[in-house]
Amino acid sequence: MAAPQARFSTESSLRGLPAVELLDEAVALLRRAPLAILSIYFLGALPFCLGVIYFWFDMTESANAEGRLPGEAMMLTALYFWMKTCQAVFARKLLELVEGDDSERWTLLRWANTALLQIVYAGSLVLVYPFALLMTVPFGWVNAFYHSVSIVATGSRTTLGSSLREAMEMARLWPKQNHLILGLLFVAMLMVYLNLAVFCITIPQLLNMLFGIETVFVDNGFAWNNSSFYLDVSVFCYLVLNPLNKAIYVLRCFYGRSRVSGTDLKAELRRFQARQSDGAALSGVAAFVLIFLLLFGGAARAESDTSLPVSAPLVQIVEPATAKLDQAIQKTLQKDEFAWRAPRVESDSGEESFLQRMVNAVLKWIKHVLKAPLDWLGDWLKWLFDFHPRDQQETGNFLSAMAAIPWRAIFLLLAVILIAILAWLLFRHFRRKPPQPLDTLQPIALRTVDLEAENLQADELPEDSWLALAQQLIERGELRLALRAFYLATLSTLARQELVRLGPAKSNRDYLAELTRRLRGEAVVVPSFRESIRLFEASWYGTHAVTSAIIESMRANQKQVGSHAAA
């Protein structure tokens, strides 16, 4: 069903729509918005949200959080300003969609002016919003102001003063409607947050119930109860509701402008003219939309490479081999997979202020990032093009000309080409190497296992080793142990096919239920495995004697399960 069209009327512009109707029109506006406009919003919001999640996790879990703080904070700030710029463009595109007027092109100058204005306003937002929330009363007007300024401060000739005056005028309009909208959005935020949280909590249980997939959340029902989970759900909730919030204030701005300019009547007239246009006009619109999608429908990837500050090891008078070992240990402990376990080192800041420590940390981080690659590049180039001039002056002869040639660079290039050719030849040689015949393979020594142990698991040996062990036990006349080896070989085969998941707490009936669920309607493997369980339990746990017939039945059942893997 098509989305309802937004209603444009002079009465709505003068008196303001009821909050519920405005919310309904905002939903309809988002449904009408093409993918190219929505992609602009997520092009800015997704990198920032992912950056917030990574920053929070790294700062709360990493032992090197203090050293990484300056670089990651600057990167997160840049992503924040980029998100605000994209949100402003998204809101202006929605306004142009409502007005039907997109005559002003998005040139490089307009993008730059929009970004500059949004950086100014977004920088003050992080300071003003907390005070407005604490004071409570002015928060509605402050919220309306910052949403309005993201819409009006998007022109190529828009100034800071003009956008400030217009945004303040829009924020003062219809305070009752504004505060009711905030209340509705707050209730919607709570509902969406609770639904997303319950959904994320129940996913592991559903996967375990429906598909038998076991995760850490199944073993520990409260593993989700941490700050990262709450932050992830909050970010997801923001991505769901914030576009609707932008659309609501776009409509408020549209009706506010219509009070003095009749923009709603102009939009209605444009819609009437569009319906009367011929096929050629429709083709032109389709071509414009196609070009618009090609220009703005892509996605950007934000990559941030952060370096680990490496603390210098303690200076000691040791043997050279011991010093190298200490350096290797220090370098290994600085890696991410080990650094998070180490306790954080308290910095000896003395009496420096927070600003001084922050500036020093930023300068230290920049120096660390740039120094190592530049020093390495300079040393390498110096070594590569070092001419080694002779002691005796040689001018105007053959030897001086030969000495001026960078022989190291030439020899290095030839060596790289030679190594590449050899690597290619070796690759082709080993790729065409025929497989080794089975009769030439050397027998593999079986690892010793205790078949009498109650805690013996099928994944301690591969299925071929279990079968070979069973054959050895049959030759020695130990049929009872051979029976268990055949049963463990069958379990190993099922686990290799990912039909069951081995676990020390699972019983034979648990394995049978899991196999039946995954091979619903299969008429060979499930009956064979059920028969193997019956024979094994009757002889291993019961008093039935193990005969050659039982061994052959176990061998046949194992082959049936293996044939399912080959098929």
Coordinates of C-alpha atoms in Angstrom, one line a residue:
M1 CA 0.0 0.0 0.0
A2 CA 1.4 3.4 -0.9
A3 CA 2.4 5.7 1.8
P4 CA -0.1 8.5 2.6
Q5 CA 0.7 11.9 1.2
A6 CA 1.6 14.8 3.6
R7 CA -1.2 17.3 3.8
F8 CA -0.3 20.9 2.9
S9 CA -2.7 23.5 4.2
T10 CA -2.6 27.1 5.3
E11 CA -4.5 26.2 8.4
S12 CA -1.8 23.8 9.5
S13 CA 0.8 26.4 8.8
L14 CA -0.9 29.1 11.0
R15 CA -2.2 27.0 13.9
G16 CA 0.1 24.0 13.8
L17 CA -0.9 20.4 13.4
P18 CA -1.8 18.2 16.4
A19 CA 1.2 16.2 17.6
V20 CA -0.2 12.8 16.6
E21 CA -1.0 14.0 13.0
L22 CA 2.5 15.6 12.7
L23 CA 4.0 12.3 13.7
D24 CA 1.9 10.5 11.1
E25 CA 3.0 12.9 8.4
A26 CA 6.6 12.4 9.4
V27 CA 6.3 8.6 9.0
A28 CA 4.6 9.2 5.6
L29 CA 7.5 11.5 4.6
L30 CA 10.1 8.9 5.5
R31 CA 8.2 6.3 3.5
R32 CA 8.2 8.6 0.5
A33 CA 11.9 9.4 0.8
P34 CA 14.0 7.6 -1.9
L35 CA 16.9 5.4 -0.9
A36 CA 19.4 8.0 -2.0
I37 CA 18.2 10.4 0.7
L38 CA 18.1 7.8 3.4
S39 CA 21.6 6.6 2.4
I40 CA 23.0 10.1 3.2
Y41 CA 21.8 9.8 6.8
F42 CA 23.3 6.4 7.4
L43 CA 26.5 7.4 5.5
G44 CA 27.2 9.8 8.4
A45 CA 25.5 8.0 11.3
L46 CA 26.9 4.4 10.9
P47 CA 30.6 5.3 11.1
F48 CA 30.1 7.5 14.2
C49 CA 28.0 4.8 15.9
L50 CA 30.5 2.1 15.2
G51 CA 33.3 4.4 16.4
V52 CA 31.4 5.1 19.7
I53 CA 31.0 1.3 20.3
Y54 CA 34.7 0.7 19.6
F55 CA 35.8 3.7 21.7
W56 CA 33.8 2.6 24.7
F57 CA 35.0 -1.0 24.5
D58 CA 38.6 0.0 24.1
M59 CA 38.6 2.5 26.9
T60 CA 36.9 0.2 29.3
E61 CA 38.8 -3.0 28.5
S62 CA 42.2 -2.2 27.1
A63 CA 45.2 -1.8 29.4
N64 CA 46.6 0.8 27.0
A65 CA 43.5 3.0 27.1
E66 CA 45.4 6.1 28.3
G67 CA 47.9 5.9 25.4
R68 CA 45.2 5.4 22.8
L69 CA 42.9 8.1 24.2
P70 CA 44.2 11.1 22.2
G71 CA 44.1 9.5 18.8
E72 CA 40.8 7.7 19.2
A73 CA 39.2 10.9 20.7
M74 CA 40.3 13.0 17.7
M75 CA 39.0 10.3 15.3
L76 CA 35.6 10.1 17.2
T77 CA 35.3 13.9 17.1
A78 CA 35.9 14.0 13.3
L79 CA 33.3 11.2 12.9
Y80 CA 30.8 13.3 15.0
F81 CA 31.2 16.4 12.8
W82 CA 30.9 14.2 9.7
M83 CA 27.6 12.7 11.1
K84 CA 26.2 16.2 11.8
T85 CA 27.0 17.4 8.3
C86 CA 25.4 14.4 6.7
Q87 CA 22.3 14.7 9.0
A88 CA 22.0 18.4 7.9
V89 CA 22.1 17.4 4.2
F90 CA 19.6 14.6 4.9
A91 CA 17.2 17.0 6.6
R92 CA 17.5 19.6 3.8
K93 CA 16.8 16.9 1.2
L94 CA 13.6 16.0 3.1
L95 CA 12.6 19.6 3.1
E96 CA 13.2 19.9 -0.6
L97 CA 11.1 16.7 -1.1
V98 CA 8.2 18.3 0.8
E99 CA 8.5 21.7 -0.9
G100 CA 9.1 20.1 -4.4
D101 CA 11.9 22.7 -4.9
D102 CA 15.4 21.5 -5.4
S103 CA 16.7 24.3 -7.6
E104 CA 19.8 25.0 -5.6
R105 CA 22.5 22.5 -6.5
W106 CA 24.8 20.8 -4.0
T107 CA 28.1 22.2 -5.1
L108 CA 31.4 21.9 -3.3
L109 CA 30.9 25.5 -1.9
R110 CA 27.5 24.5 -0.5
W111 CA 28.9 21.4 1.1
A112 CA 31.8 23.3 2.6
N113 CA 29.6 26.1 4.0
T114 CA 27.1 23.5 5.4
A115 CA 30.0 21.6 7.1
L116 CA 31.4 24.8 8.6
L117 CA 28.1 25.9 10.1
Q118 CA 27.3 22.5 11.4
I119 CA 30.7 22.2 13.1
V120 CA 30.1 25.5 14.9
Y121 CA 26.6 24.5 16.1
A122 CA 27.4 20.8 16.8
G123 CA 30.4 21.9 18.9
S124 CA 28.1 24.0 21.1
L125 CA 25.5 21.2 21.3
V126 CA 27.6 19.0 23.5
L127 CA 27.9 21.9 26.1
V128 CA 24.3 23.2 25.9
Y129 CA 22.4 20.0 25.9
P130 CA 23.5 18.7 29.3
F131 CA 22.6 22.0 31.0
A132 CA 19.2 22.1 29.3
L133 CA 18.5 18.5 30.5
L134 CA 19.5 19.4 34.1
M135 CA 17.3 22.6 34.0
T136 CA 14.5 20.5 32.3
V137 CA 12.3 23.4 31.4
P138 CA 14.2 24.9 28.4
F139 CA 15.1 21.5 26.9
G140 CA 12.1 21.5 24.5
W141 CA 13.1 24.8 22.9
V142 CA 16.8 23.9 22.9
N143 CA 16.0 20.6 21.2
A144 CA 13.8 22.3 18.6
F145 CA 16.5 25.0 18.0
Y146 CA 19.3 22.5 17.2
H147 CA 17.1 20.4 15.0
S148 CA 15.9 23.5 13.1
V149 CA 19.5 24.8 12.7
S150 CA 20.5 21.5 11.0
I151 CA 17.8 22.3 8.4
V152 CA 18.2 26.1 7.8
A153 CA 22.0 26.3 8.0
T154 CA 22.5 24.4 4.7
G155 CA 22.7 27.0 2.0
S156 CA 25.7 28.1 0.0
R157 CA 25.2 31.7 1.1
T158 CA 23.7 31.1 4.5
T159 CA 25.5 32.9 7.3
L160 CA 25.9 32.2 11.0
G161 CA 23.7 35.1 12.0
S162 CA 20.8 34.4 9.5
S163 CA 20.7 30.7 10.4
L164 CA 20.7 31.6 14.1
R165 CA 17.8 34.0 13.8
E166 CA 15.7 31.7 11.7
A167 CA 16.3 28.6 13.9
M168 CA 15.4 30.6 17.0
E169 CA 12.1 31.7 15.3
M170 CA 11.3 28.1 14.4
A171 CA 12.0 26.9 17.9
R172 CA 9.5 29.3 19.4
L173 CA 6.7 28.1 17.2
W174 CA 3.9 25.9 18.7
P175 CA 5.4 25.0 22.1
K176 CA 2.6 22.7 23.0
Q177 CA 3.0 20.7 19.9
N178 CA 6.8 20.6 20.4
H179 CA 6.6 19.2 24.0
L180 CA 3.9 16.7 23.1
I181 CA 6.1 15.4 20.3
L182 CA 9.0 15.1 22.8
G183 CA 6.7 13.1 25.1
L184 CA 5.6 10.7 22.3
L185 CA 9.2 10.2 21.1
F186 CA 10.3 9.5 24.7
V187 CA 7.6 6.8 25.1
A188 CA 8.6 5.4 21.6
M189 CA 12.2 5.3 22.6
L190 CA 11.4 3.3 25.8
M191 CA 9.3 0.8 23.8
V192 CA 11.9 0.4 21.1
Y193 CA 14.7 0.1 23.6
L194 CA 12.9 -2.6 25.6
N195 CA 11.9 -4.5 22.5
L196 CA 15.5 -4.4 21.1
A197 CA 16.9 -5.5 24.5
V198 CA 14.5 -8.4 24.9
F199 CA 15.1 -9.5 21.2
C200 CA 18.9 -9.5 21.7
I201 CA 18.6 -11.4 25.0
T202 CA 16.3 -14.1 23.5
I203 CA 18.3 -14.7 20.3
P204 CA 20.8 -17.1 21.9
Q205 CA 17.9 -19.1 23.5
L206 CA 16.0 -19.3 20.2
L207 CA 19.1 -20.5 18.3
N208 CA 19.7 -23.2 20.9
M209 CA 16.0 -24.3 20.9
L210 CA 15.5 -24.3 17.1
F211 CA 19.0 -25.2 15.8
G212 CA 20.9 -26.6 18.8
I213 CA 23.5 -23.8 18.6
E214 CA 25.1 -23.3 22.0
T215 CA 26.8 -20.0 22.9
V216 CA 28.2 -18.5 26.1
F217 CA 24.8 -16.8 26.6
V218 CA 23.1 -20.2 27.0
D219 CA 25.6 -21.4 29.6
N220 CA 25.5 -18.0 31.5
G221 CA 22.1 -16.4 31.3
F222 CA 23.4 -13.0 32.6
A223 CA 26.5 -12.7 30.3
W224 CA 24.7 -9.9 28.5
N225 CA 24.5 -7.8 31.6
N226 CA 27.4 -5.4 30.9
S227 CA 27.8 -1.8 29.8
S228 CA 28.7 -2.8 26.2
F229 CA 25.3 -4.5 25.7
Y230 CA 23.4 -1.4 27.0
L231 CA 25.4 0.9 24.7
D232 CA 24.8 -1.3 21.7
V233 CA 21.1 -1.3 22.2
S234 CA 21.1 2.5 22.8
V235 CA 23.0 3.0 19.5
F236 CA 20.6 0.7 17.6
C237 CA 17.6 2.6 19.1
Y238 CA 19.2 5.9 18.0
L239 CA 19.6 4.7 14.4
V240 CA 15.9 3.6 14.4
L241 CA 14.3 6.7 15.9
N242 CA 16.5 9.7 15.0
P243 CA 15.5 9.8 11.2
L244 CA 11.9 10.1 12.4
N245 CA 12.9 12.9 14.8
K246 CA 14.6 14.7 11.9
A247 CA 11.5 14.3 9.7
I248 CA 9.2 15.8 12.4
Y249 CA 11.3 19.0 12.7
V250 CA 11.6 19.2 8.9
L251 CA 7.7 19.4 8.8
R252 CA 7.7 22.0 11.6
C253 CA 10.2 24.1 9.6
F254 CA 8.1 23.7 6.4
Y255 CA 4.9 24.8 8.1
G256 CA 6.8 27.6 9.9
R257 CA 8.1 29.0 6.7
S258 CA 4.7 28.7 5.1
R259 CA 3.3 31.2 7.6
V260 CA 5.0 34.1 5.8
S261 CA 5.9 32.8 2.3
G262 CA 3.0 30.5 1.4
T263 CA 5.4 27.6 0.8
D264 CA 2.6 25.0 1.3
L265 CA 0.5 26.6 -1.5
K266 CA 3.5 26.6 -3.8
A267 CA 4.2 23.0 -3.0
E268 CA 0.6 22.1 -3.8
L269 CA 0.8 23.9 -7.1
R270 CA 4.0 22.1 -8.0
R271 CA 2.3 18.8 -7.3
F272 CA -0.6 19.7 -9.6
Q273 CA 1.8 20.7 -12.4
A274 CA 3.7 17.5 -12.0
R275 CA 0.5 15.5 -12.4
Q276 CA -0.2 17.3 -15.6
S277 CA 3.2 16.8 -17.1
D278 CA 3.6 14.5 -20.2
G279 CA 5.7 11.4 -20.7
A280 CA 8.7 13.4 -21.7
A281 CA 8.7 15.2 -18.4
L282 CA 8.4 12.0 -16.5
S283 CA 11.3 10.6 -18.5
G284 CA 13.4 13.6 -17.5
V285 CA 12.5 13.2 -13.8
A286 CA 13.4 9.5 -14.0
A287 CA 16.8 10.4 -15.5
F288 CA 17.4 13.0 -12.8
V289 CA 16.5 10.5 -10.1
L290 CA 18.9 7.9 -11.7
I291 CA 21.8 10.5 -11.8
F292 CA 21.0 11.5 -8.2
L293 CA 21.2 7.9 -7.0
L294 CA 24.5 7.3 -8.8
L295 CA 26.0 10.4 -7.2
F296 CA 24.7 10.0 -3.7
G297 CA 23.8 6.4 -3.3
G298 CA 27.3 5.1 -2.4
A299 CA 28.6 4.2 1.0
A300 CA 31.8 5.5 2.6
R301 CA 34.1 3.4 4.8
A302 CA 35.9 5.1 7.7
E303 CA 39.1 3.5 8.5
S304 CA 41.1 4.5 11.5
D305 CA 44.5 3.1 12.2
T306 CA 45.6 3.6 15.8
S307 CA 49.0 2.9 17.0
L308 CA 50.0 1.3 20.3
P309 CA 52.4 3.4 22.2
V310 CA 55.2 1.1 23.2
S311 CA 56.8 1.7 26.6
A312 CA 60.5 1.4 26.7
P313 CA 61.8 -1.6 28.7
L314 CA 63.8 -1.1 31.9
V315 CA 67.5 -0.4 31.3
Q316 CA 69.6 -3.2 32.7
I317 CA 73.1 -4.4 32.3
V318 CA 72.6 -7.9 31.0
E319 CA 73.9 -10.2 28.4
P320 CA 73.0 -9.4 24.7
A321 CA 70.9 -12.5 24.4
T322 CA 68.9 -11.7 27.6
A323 CA 68.3 -8.1 26.4
K324 CA 66.9 -9.3 23.1
L325 CA 64.7 -11.7 24.9
D326 CA 63.4 -9.0 27.3
Q327 CA 62.6 -6.7 24.3
A328 CA 60.8 -9.5 22.5
I329 CA 58.7 -10.2 25.7
Q330 CA 57.9 -6.5 26.1
K331 CA 56.8 -6.2 22.4
T332 CA 54.6 -9.3 22.7
L333 CA 52.9 -8.1 25.8
Q334 CA 52.0 -4.9 24.1
K335 CA 49.8 -6.7 21.5
D336 CA 46.0 -6.4 21.8
E337 CA 45.5 -10.0 22.6
F338 CA 47.6 -9.8 25.7
A339 CA 47.5 -6.1 26.7
W340 CA 43.8 -6.2 27.9
R341 CA 44.8 -8.6 30.7
A342 CA 47.5 -6.3 32.1
P343 CA 46.6 -3.7 34.8
R344 CA 46.5 -0.1 33.8
V345 CA 49.6 1.9 34.6
E346 CA 48.9 5.0 36.6
S347 CA 50.5 8.0 34.9
D348 CA 52.8 10.2 37.0
S349 CA 51.2 13.5 36.0
G350 CA 52.5 15.6 38.9
E351 CA 50.8 18.9 39.2
E352 CA 49.9 19.3 35.6
S353 CA 46.3 20.3 34.7
F354 CA 44.0 18.1 32.7
L355 CA 44.4 20.4 29.6
Q356 CA 48.2 20.2 29.9
R357 CA 48.1 16.4 30.2
M358 CA 45.8 16.2 27.2
V359 CA 47.9 18.4 25.0
N360 CA 51.1 16.5 26.0
A361 CA 49.4 13.2 25.3
V362 CA 48.2 14.4 21.8
L363 CA 51.7 15.7 20.9
K364 CA 53.3 12.5 22.2
W365 CA 50.9 10.4 20.1
I366 CA 51.5 12.4 16.9
K367 CA 55.3 12.1 17.4
H368 CA 55.0 8.4 18.0
V369 CA 52.8 7.8 14.9
L370 CA 55.0 9.8 12.6
K371 CA 58.5 9.2 13.9
A372 CA 58.9 5.5 13.3
P373 CA 57.8 5.3 9.7
L374 CA 59.7 8.4 8.7
D375 CA 62.9 7.3 10.4
W376 CA 62.6 3.9 8.8
L377 CA 62.0 5.4 5.3
G378 CA 64.9 7.8 5.7
D379 CA 67.3 5.1 6.8
W380 CA 66.2 2.8 4.0
L381 CA 66.5 5.4 1.3
K382 CA 69.9 6.5 2.7
W383 CA 71.2 3.0 2.6
L384 CA 69.6 2.3 -0.9
F385 CA 71.1 5.3 -2.6
D386 CA 74.4 5.6 -0.7
F387 CA 77.1 6.1 -3.5
H388 CA 80.1 5.5 -1.3
P389 CA 82.4 8.1 -2.9
R390 CA 86.0 7.1 -3.3
D391 CA 88.9 8.8 -1.4
Q392 CA 90.7 9.7 -4.5
Q393 CA 89.1 12.3 -6.7
E394 CA 88.0 10.9 -10.0
T395 CA 86.5 13.3 -12.5
G396 CA 85.7 12.9 -16.2
N397 CA 86.4 9.2 -16.4
F398 CA 84.6 5.9 -16.6
L399 CA 85.0 5.0 -12.9
S400 CA 83.4 8.2 -11.7
A401 CA 80.4 7.6 -14.0
M402 CA 80.1 4.0 -12.7
A403 CA 80.3 5.2 -9.1
A404 CA 77.4 7.6 -9.6
I405 CA 75.0 4.7 -10.5
P406 CA 72.8 3.5 -7.5
W407 CA 73.9 -0.1 -7.7
R408 CA 72.1 -1.1 -4.5
A409 CA 68.7 0.0 -5.8
I410 CA 69.3 -1.8 -9.1
F411 CA 70.5 -5.0 -7.4
L412 CA 67.5 -4.9 -5.0
L413 CA 65.1 -4.5 -7.9
L414 CA 66.7 -7.5 -9.7
A415 CA 66.6 -9.6 -6.5
V416 CA 62.9 -8.8 -6.1
I417 CA 62.1 -9.8 -9.7
L418 CA 64.2 -13.0 -9.3
I419 CA 62.4 -14.0 -6.0
A420 CA 59.0 -13.3 -7.6
I421 CA 59.9 -15.6 -10.6
L422 CA 61.1 -18.3 -8.2
A423 CA 58.0 -18.1 -6.1
W424 CA 55.8 -18.4 -9.2
L425 CA 57.7 -21.4 -10.4
L426 CA 57.5 -23.1 -7.0
F427 CA 53.8 -22.4 -6.8
R428 CA 53.2 -24.0 -10.2
H429 CA 55.3 -27.0 -9.3
F430 CA 53.6 -27.7 -6.0
R431 CA 50.2 -27.0 -7.4
R432 CA 50.7 -29.7 -10.1
K433 CA 52.2 -32.2 -7.7
P434 CA 50.2 -35.5 -7.9
P435 CA 48.7 -36.8 -4.7
Q436 CA 50.7 -39.5 -2.9
P437 CA 49.3 -43.1 -3.5
L438 CA 47.5 -44.6 -0.5
D439 CA 49.7 -47.7 -0.5
T440 CA 52.8 -45.6 0.1
L441 CA 51.5 -43.8 3.2
Q442 CA 53.1 -44.7 6.4
P443 CA 50.8 -46.0 9.2
I444 CA 50.1 -43.4 11.9
A445 CA 50.7 -44.3 15.5
L446 CA 47.5 -44.2 17.5
R447 CA 47.4 -42.1 20.6
T448 CA 46.8 -44.1 23.7
V449 CA 43.3 -43.7 25.2
D450 CA 41.6 -45.4 28.1
L451 CA 38.4 -46.9 26.8
E452 CA 37.3 -47.8 30.3
A453 CA 37.3 -44.1 31.4
E454 CA 33.8 -42.6 31.9
N455 CA 34.8 -39.1 30.8
L456 CA 36.2 -40.3 27.4
Q457 CA 35.0 -38.1 24.5
A458 CA 34.6 -38.9 20.8
D459 CA 36.6 -35.8 19.8
E460 CA 39.8 -37.1 21.4
L461 CA 40.6 -39.1 18.2
P462 CA 39.5 -38.8 14.6
E463 CA 37.1 -41.4 13.3
D464 CA 39.8 -43.2 11.3
S465 CA 41.8 -43.6 14.5
W466 CA 38.8 -45.0 16.3
L467 CA 38.1 -47.5 13.6
A468 CA 41.8 -48.6 13.5
L469 CA 41.7 -49.0 17.3
A470 CA 38.5 -51.0 17.1
Q471 CA 40.2 -53.4 14.6
Q472 CA 43.2 -53.8 16.8
L473 CA 40.9 -54.7 19.8
I474 CA 39.0 -57.2 17.7
E475 CA 42.2 -58.9 16.8
R476 CA 43.1 -59.1 20.5
G477 CA 39.7 -60.5 21.4
E478 CA 38.6 -57.5 23.4
L479 CA 35.2 -57.1 21.9
R480 CA 33.6 -55.0 24.6
L481 CA 36.2 -52.3 24.2
A482 CA 36.0 -52.6 20.4
L483 CA 32.2 -52.0 20.7
R484 CA 32.8 -48.7 22.5
A485 CA 35.5 -47.7 19.9
F486 CA 32.9 -48.3 17.1
Y487 CA 30.3 -46.2 18.9
L488 CA 32.8 -43.3 19.5
A489 CA 33.8 -43.5 15.8
T490 CA 30.1 -43.1 14.9
L491 CA 29.8 -40.0 17.2
S492 CA 33.0 -38.6 15.6
T493 CA 31.6 -39.0 12.1
L494 CA 28.4 -37.2 13.1
A495 CA 30.3 -34.4 14.7
R496 CA 32.5 -34.0 11.5
Q497 CA 29.3 -33.7 9.5
E498 CA 28.1 -31.0 12.0
L499 CA 25.0 -33.1 12.6
V500 CA 25.6 -33.2 16.4
R501 CA 27.7 -31.1 18.7
L502 CA 29.8 -33.0 21.2
G503 CA 29.6 -32.1 24.8
P504 CA 30.6 -33.7 28.1
A505 CA 27.2 -33.1 29.7
K506 CA 25.2 -34.7 26.8
S507 CA 23.7 -38.2 27.0
N508 CA 23.2 -40.6 24.1
R509 CA 19.5 -39.7 24.0
D510 CA 20.5 -36.0 23.7
Y511 CA 22.6 -36.9 20.6
L512 CA 19.7 -38.9 19.1
A513 CA 17.3 -36.0 19.7
E514 CA 19.7 -33.5 18.1
L515 CA 20.3 -35.8 15.1
T516 CA 16.5 -36.4 14.6
R517 CA 15.9 -32.6 14.7
R518 CA 18.5 -31.8 12.1
L519 CA 17.7 -34.8 9.8
R520 CA 14.0 -34.6 10.0
G521 CA 12.5 -37.2 7.5
E522 CA 15.9 -39.0 6.8
A523 CA 15.3 -42.8 6.7
V524 CA 18.9 -44.2 6.9
V525 CA 21.2 -42.3 9.3
V526 CA 18.7 -41.8 12.2
P527 CA 17.6 -45.5 12.4
S528 CA 21.2 -46.7 12.1
F529 CA 22.3 -44.4 15.0
R530 CA 19.4 -45.4 17.1
E531 CA 20.3 -49.1 16.6
S532 CA 23.9 -48.3 17.5
I533 CA 22.8 -46.7 20.8
R534 CA 20.7 -49.7 21.6
L535 CA 23.5 -52.2 21.0
F536 CA 26.1 -50.1 22.9
E537 CA 24.0 -49.5 26.0
A538 CA 22.7 -53.1 26.2
S539 CA 26.3 -54.4 26.3
W540 CA 28.3 -51.6 27.9
Y541 CA 25.9 -50.7 30.7
G542 CA 23.9 -53.9 30.7
T543 CA 24.6 -57.6 31.0
H544 CA 24.4 -58.6 27.3
A545 CA 27.5 -60.3 26.0
V546 CA 29.3 -58.7 23.1
T547 CA 29.4 -61.2 20.1
S548 CA 30.8 -61.0 16.6
A549 CA 27.3 -60.3 15.3
I550 CA 27.0 -57.3 17.4
I551 CA 30.4 -56.0 16.3
E552 CA 29.4 -56.5 12.7
S553 CA 26.2 -54.6 13.2
M554 CA 28.1 -51.7 14.8
R555 CA 30.5 -51.7 11.9
A556 CA 27.6 -51.7 9.4
N557 CA 25.8 -48.8 11.2
Q558 CA 29.0 -46.8 11.3
K559 CA 29.4 -47.3 7.5
Q560 CA 25.8 -46.1 7.0
V561 CA 26.6 -42.9 8.8
G562 CA 29.9 -42.5 6.9
S563 CA 28.1 -43.0 3.6
H564 CA 25.8 -40.1 4.4
A565 CA 28.9 -37.9 4.8
A566 CA 30.3 -39.0 1.4
A567 CA 26.9 -38.3 -0.3

